[in-house]
Amino acid sequence: MASTVDKLATVYVCITCRRADDPDAEPRPGALLADATVRAAQDSGVAVRRVRCLANCTRGPSAAVRANGGNSGDNNSWTYIFGGLDLSAAPALIDGARLLAGAADGIMPWRGRPEPLKRGLIARVPPLDFQEEIP
């Protein structure tokens, strides 16, 4: 099995997420989203990792997407955080991860981005070594 670093991109899905009005029961909606995302990722070149908290509790279920930089180790990918997701967002997360992995500038293109990733965008975080010239 290929490691996460060998994959094009990684989707991190919060397994503890639930909406504020959801009962505090198991399985959590975030865990169900993670399971659906793993299924959607089969043979896609995208890794899925379950995480315990993305600190977006008021707008869960949540996921984050980042490209891995391929074998060169060069990673100029921004990280995208999405919220208000449901099970139907699983294939959208994989499609978005593939879009991001193919973006030369490390920014997920708006055009072609699945609708759940347009309306559910919480933030985008620059790469660690990001420098921007601002006049």
Coordinates of N, CA and C in Angstrom, one line a residue:
M1 N 0.8 -1.2 0.0 CA 0.0 0.0 0.0 C 0.9 1.2 0.0
A2 N 0.5 2.2 -0.8 CA 1.3 3.5 -0.9 C 1.1 4.3 0.3
S3 N 2.2 5.0 0.7 CA 2.1 5.9 1.8 C 1.5 7.2 1.4
T4 N 1.1 8.0 2.4 CA 0.4 9.2 2.2 C 1.3 10.1 1.3
V5 N 2.6 10.1 1.5 CA 3.5 10.9 0.7 C 3.6 10.5 -0.7
D6 N 3.3 9.3 -1.0 CA 3.2 8.8 -2.4 C 1.9 9.2 -3.1
K7 N 1.0 9.7 -2.4 CA -0.3 10.1 -3.0 C -0.3 11.5 -3.5
L8 N -1.2 11.8 -4.4 CA -1.2 13.2 -5.0 C -1.6 14.2 -3.9
A9 N -2.6 13.9 -3.1 CA -3.1 14.8 -2.1 C -3.6 14.0 -1.0
T10 N -3.9 14.7 0.1 CA -4.5 14.1 1.3 C -5.7 14.9 1.8
V11 N -6.8 14.2 2.1 CA -8.0 14.7 2.7 C -8.0 14.3 4.2
Y12 N -8.1 15.3 5.1 CA -8.1 15.0 6.5 C -9.6 15.2 6.9
V13 N -10.2 14.2 7.5 CA -11.6 14.3 7.8 C -11.8 14.2 9.3
C14 N -12.4 15.2 10.0 CA -12.6 15.2 11.4 C -13.7 14.1 11.8
I15 N -13.3 13.2 12.6 CA -14.2 12.1 12.9 C -15.0 12.4 14.2
T16 N -14.7 13.5 14.8 CA -15.5 13.8 16.0 C -16.5 14.9 15.7
C17 N -16.6 15.4 14.5 CA -17.5 16.4 14.1 C -19.0 16.0 14.2
R18 N -19.8 17.0 14.6 CA -21.2 16.9 14.5 C -21.7 18.3 14.5
R19 N -23.0 18.5 14.0 CA -23.6 19.8 14.1 C -24.1 20.0 15.5
A20 N -24.2 21.3 15.9 CA -24.6 21.6 17.3 C -25.9 21.0 17.7
D21 N -26.8 20.8 16.7 CA -28.1 20.2 17.0 C -28.2 18.7 16.9
D22 N -27.1 18.1 16.5 CA -27.0 16.6 16.4 C -26.9 16.0 17.8
P23 N -27.5 14.9 18.0 CA -27.3 14.2 19.4 C -25.8 13.8 19.5
D24 N -25.4 13.7 20.8 CA -24.1 13.3 21.1 C -24.0 11.8 21.1
A25 N -24.1 11.2 19.9 CA -24.2 9.7 19.8 C -23.1 9.3 18.8
E26 N -22.9 8.0 18.8 CA -21.9 7.4 17.9 C -22.7 6.6 16.9
P27 N -22.3 6.4 15.6 CA -21.1 7.1 15.1 C -21.5 8.6 14.8
R28 N -20.5 9.4 15.0 CA -20.6 10.9 14.7 C -20.7 11.1 13.2
P29 N -21.4 12.1 12.8 CA -21.5 12.4 11.3 C -20.1 12.6 10.7
G30 N -19.1 13.1 11.4 CA -17.8 13.2 10.9 C -17.2 11.9 10.6
A31 N -17.4 10.9 11.4 CA -16.9 9.5 11.2 C -17.5 8.9 10.0
L32 N -18.8 9.2 9.8 CA -19.5 8.6 8.7 C -19.0 9.3 7.4
L33 N -18.7 10.6 7.5 CA -18.1 11.3 6.3 C -16.8 10.7 6.0
A34 N -16.0 10.4 7.0 CA -14.6 9.9 6.8 C -14.8 8.5 6.1
D35 N -15.7 7.7 6.5 CA -15.9 6.4 5.9 C -16.3 6.5 4.4
A36 N -17.2 7.5 4.1 CA -17.6 7.7 2.8 C -16.5 8.3 1.9
T37 N -15.7 9.1 2.5 CA -14.5 9.7 1.8 C -13.5 8.6 1.5
V38 N -13.2 7.7 2.4 CA -12.3 6.6 2.1 C -12.8 5.8 0.9
R39 N -14.1 5.5 0.9 CA -14.7 4.7 -0.2 C -14.6 5.5 -1.5
A40 N -14.8 6.8 -1.5 CA -14.7 7.7 -2.7 C -13.3 7.7 -3.2
A41 N -12.3 7.6 -2.3 CA -10.9 7.7 -2.7 C -10.3 6.5 -3.4
Q42 N -11.0 5.4 -3.3 CA -10.4 4.2 -3.9 C -9.9 4.4 -5.3
D43 N -8.7 4.0 -5.5 CA -8.0 4.1 -6.9 C -8.0 5.5 -7.4
S44 N -8.1 6.6 -6.6 CA -8.1 7.9 -7.0 C -6.7 8.6 -7.0
G45 N -5.8 8.0 -6.2 CA -4.5 8.7 -6.0 C -4.5 9.7 -4.8
V46 N -5.6 9.7 -4.1 CA -5.8 10.6 -3.0 C -5.8 9.8 -1.7
A47 N -5.1 10.2 -0.7 CA -5.1 9.6 0.6 C -6.2 10.2 1.5
V48 N -6.7 9.5 2.4 CA -7.7 10.0 3.4 C -7.2 9.6 4.8
R49 N -7.1 10.7 5.6 CA -6.7 10.5 7.0 C -7.8 10.9 7.9
R50 N -8.1 10.1 8.9 CA -9.0 10.5 10.0 C -8.3 11.3 11.0
V51 N -8.9 12.4 11.5 CA -8.3 13.2 12.5 C -9.4 13.5 13.6
R52 N -8.9 13.7 14.8 CA -9.9 13.9 15.9 C -10.5 15.2 16.0
C53 N -9.9 16.3 15.6 CA -10.5 17.6 15.6 C -9.8 18.6 14.7
L54 N -10.6 19.3 13.9 CA -10.0 20.4 13.1 C -10.4 21.8 13.7
A55 N -11.0 21.8 14.9 CA -11.3 23.0 15.6 C -12.3 23.9 14.8
N56 N -13.2 23.3 14.1 CA -14.2 24.0 13.4 C -15.6 23.6 13.8
C57 N -15.7 23.4 15.1 CA -16.9 22.7 15.7 C -18.2 23.4 15.4
T58 N -18.2 24.7 15.3 CA -19.5 25.4 15.0 C -20.0 25.2 13.6
R59 N -19.1 24.7 12.7 CA -19.4 24.5 11.3 C -19.1 23.2 10.8
G60 N -19.2 22.1 11.6 CA -18.9 20.8 11.2 C -20.0 20.2 10.5
P61 N -19.8 19.0 10.0 CA -18.6 18.2 9.8 C -17.6 19.0 8.9
S62 N -16.3 18.7 9.2 CA -15.2 19.4 8.6 C -14.2 18.5 8.0
A63 N -13.5 19.1 7.0 CA -12.4 18.3 6.4 C -11.4 19.4 5.9
A64 N -10.1 18.9 5.7 CA -9.1 19.8 5.2 C -8.5 19.0 4.0
V65 N -8.0 19.8 3.0 CA -7.4 19.2 1.8 C -6.1 19.9 1.5
R66 N -5.1 19.1 1.2 CA -3.8 19.6 0.8 C -3.1 18.7 -0.2
A67 N -2.4 19.3 -1.1 CA -1.6 18.5 -2.1 C -0.3 18.1 -1.4
N68 N 0.3 17.0 -1.8 CA 1.5 16.4 -1.1 C 2.8 16.8 -1.8
G69 N 2.8 17.4 -3.0 CA 4.1 17.8 -3.6 C 4.7 16.7 -4.4
G70 N 4.1 15.6 -4.5 CA 4.7 14.5 -5.3 C 6.0 14.0 -4.9
N71 N 6.7 13.3 -5.7 CA 8.0 12.7 -5.3 C 9.1 13.7 -5.3
S72 N 8.9 14.9 -5.8 CA 10.0 15.9 -5.8 C 10.2 16.5 -4.4
G73 N 9.2 16.4 -3.6 CA 9.2 17.0 -2.3 C 8.9 18.5 -2.3
D74 N 8.7 19.1 -3.5 CA 8.3 20.5 -3.6 C 6.9 20.6 -3.3
N75 N 6.5 21.4 -2.2 CA 5.1 21.5 -1.9 C 4.8 22.9 -1.7
N76 N 4.1 23.5 -2.7 CA 3.7 24.9 -2.6 C 2.2 24.9 -2.4
S77 N 1.6 23.8 -2.0 CA 0.1 23.7 -1.9 C -0.4 24.5 -0.7
W78 N -1.5 25.2 -0.9 CA -2.3 25.8 0.2 C -3.1 24.7 0.8
T79 N -3.5 24.8 2.0 CA -4.4 23.8 2.6 C -5.8 24.5 2.7
Y80 N -6.8 23.7 2.4 CA -8.2 24.2 2.3 C -9.0 23.5 3.4
I81 N -9.7 24.3 4.2 CA -10.6 23.8 5.2 C -12.0 24.0 4.9
F82 N -12.8 23.0 4.9 CA -14.2 23.1 4.6 C -15.1 22.6 5.7
G83 N -16.3 23.2 5.8 CA -17.2 22.8 6.9 C -18.6 22.8 6.4
G84 N -19.5 22.3 7.2 CA -20.9 22.2 6.9 C -21.1 21.1 5.9
L85 N -20.3 20.1 5.9 CA -20.3 19.0 5.0 C -21.3 17.9 5.4
D86 N -21.7 17.1 4.4 CA -22.5 15.9 4.7 C -22.0 14.8 3.9
L87 N -22.6 13.6 3.9 CA -22.1 12.5 3.2 C -21.9 12.7 1.7
S88 N -22.8 13.5 1.1 CA -22.7 13.7 -0.3 C -21.4 14.5 -0.7
A89 N -20.7 15.1 0.3 CA -19.5 15.8 0.0 C -18.3 14.9 -0.2
A90 N -18.4 13.6 0.1 CA -17.2 12.7 0.0 C -16.6 12.7 -1.3
P91 N -17.4 12.5 -2.4 CA -16.7 12.5 -3.7 C -16.2 13.9 -4.1
A92 N -16.9 15.0 -3.6 CA -16.4 16.3 -3.9 C -15.0 16.6 -3.3
L93 N -14.8 16.1 -2.1 CA -13.5 16.2 -1.4 C -12.4 15.5 -2.2
I94 N -12.7 14.4 -2.8 CA -11.7 13.7 -3.6 C -11.5 14.5 -4.9
D95 N -12.5 14.9 -5.5 CA -12.4 15.7 -6.8 C -11.6 17.0 -6.5
G96 N -11.9 17.7 -5.4 CA -11.2 18.9 -5.0 C -9.7 18.6 -4.8
A97 N -9.4 17.5 -4.1 CA -8.0 17.1 -3.8 C -7.3 16.9 -5.1
R98 N -7.9 16.3 -6.1 CA -7.2 16.0 -7.4 C -7.0 17.4 -8.1
L99 N -8.0 18.3 -8.0 CA -7.8 19.6 -8.6 C -6.6 20.3 -8.0
L100 N -6.6 20.3 -6.7 CA -5.5 20.9 -6.0 C -4.1 20.3 -6.4
A101 N -4.1 19.0 -6.4 CA -2.8 18.3 -6.8 C -2.3 18.7 -8.2
G102 N -3.3 19.0 -9.1 CA -2.9 19.4 -10.4 C -2.7 20.9 -10.6
A103 N -2.8 21.7 -9.6 CA -2.7 23.1 -9.7 C -1.2 23.5 -9.6
A104 N -0.6 24.1 -10.6 CA 0.8 24.5 -10.6 C 1.1 25.5 -9.5
D105 N 0.1 26.4 -9.2 CA 0.4 27.4 -8.3 C 0.0 27.1 -6.8
G106 N -0.5 25.8 -6.6 CA -0.8 25.3 -5.3 C -2.2 25.9 -4.8
I107 N -2.9 26.5 -5.7 CA -4.2 27.0 -5.3 C -5.3 26.3 -6.0
M108 N -6.3 25.8 -5.3 CA -7.4 25.0 -5.9 C -8.2 25.9 -6.8
P109 N -8.3 25.6 -8.0 CA -9.1 26.5 -8.9 C -10.6 26.5 -8.6
W110 N -11.1 27.7 -8.7 CA -12.6 27.9 -8.5 C -13.4 27.2 -9.5
R111 N -12.9 27.4 -10.8 CA -13.6 26.8 -11.9 C -13.4 25.3 -11.8
G112 N -14.5 24.5 -11.9 CA -14.4 23.1 -11.8 C -14.5 22.6 -10.3
R113 N -14.4 23.5 -9.4 CA -14.4 23.0 -8.0 C -15.9 22.6 -7.7
P114 N -16.0 21.4 -7.0 CA -17.4 20.9 -6.7 C -18.1 21.9 -5.8
E115 N -19.4 22.0 -6.0 CA -20.3 22.9 -5.3 C -20.1 22.9 -3.8
P116 N -20.1 21.7 -3.2 CA -19.9 21.6 -1.7 C -18.6 22.3 -1.2
L117 N -17.6 22.3 -2.1 CA -16.3 23.0 -1.7 C -16.3 24.5 -2.0
K118 N -17.3 24.9 -2.8 CA -17.5 26.4 -3.0 C -18.2 27.0 -1.8
R119 N -19.3 26.4 -1.4 CA -20.2 26.9 -0.4 C -19.7 26.6 1.0
G120 N -18.8 25.5 1.1 CA -18.4 25.1 2.4 C -17.0 25.6 2.8
L121 N -16.4 26.5 2.0 CA -15.0 26.9 2.3 C -15.0 27.7 3.6
I122 N -14.1 27.3 4.5 CA -13.9 28.0 5.7 C -12.7 28.9 5.7
A123 N -11.6 28.3 5.2 CA -10.3 29.1 5.1 C -9.4 28.3 4.1
R124 N -8.4 29.1 3.7 CA -7.3 28.5 3.0 C -6.0 29.0 3.7
V125 N -5.1 28.1 3.9 CA -3.9 28.4 4.7 C -2.7 28.3 3.8
P126 N -1.8 29.3 3.8 CA -0.7 29.2 2.9 C 0.4 28.2 3.3
P127 N 1.2 27.8 2.3 CA 2.3 26.8 2.7 C 3.2 27.5 3.7
L128 N 3.9 26.7 4.4 CA 4.9 27.2 5.4 C 5.9 28.2 4.9
D129 N 6.4 27.9 3.7 CA 7.5 28.8 3.2 C 6.9 29.9 2.2
F130 N 5.6 30.2 2.3 CA 5.0 31.2 1.5 C 5.5 32.6 1.7
Q131 N 5.8 33.3 0.6 CA 6.2 34.7 0.7 C 5.5 35.4 -0.4
E132 N 4.9 36.5 -0.1 CA 4.2 37.3 -1.1 C 4.7 38.7 -1.1
E133 N 5.0 39.2 -2.3 CA 5.4 40.6 -2.4 C 4.2 41.4 -2.5
I134 N 4.0 42.3 -1.5 CA 2.9 43.2 -1.4 C 3.4 44.6 -1.6
P135 N 2.9 45.3 -2.6 CA 3.5 46.7 -2.8 C 3.1 47.6 -1.7

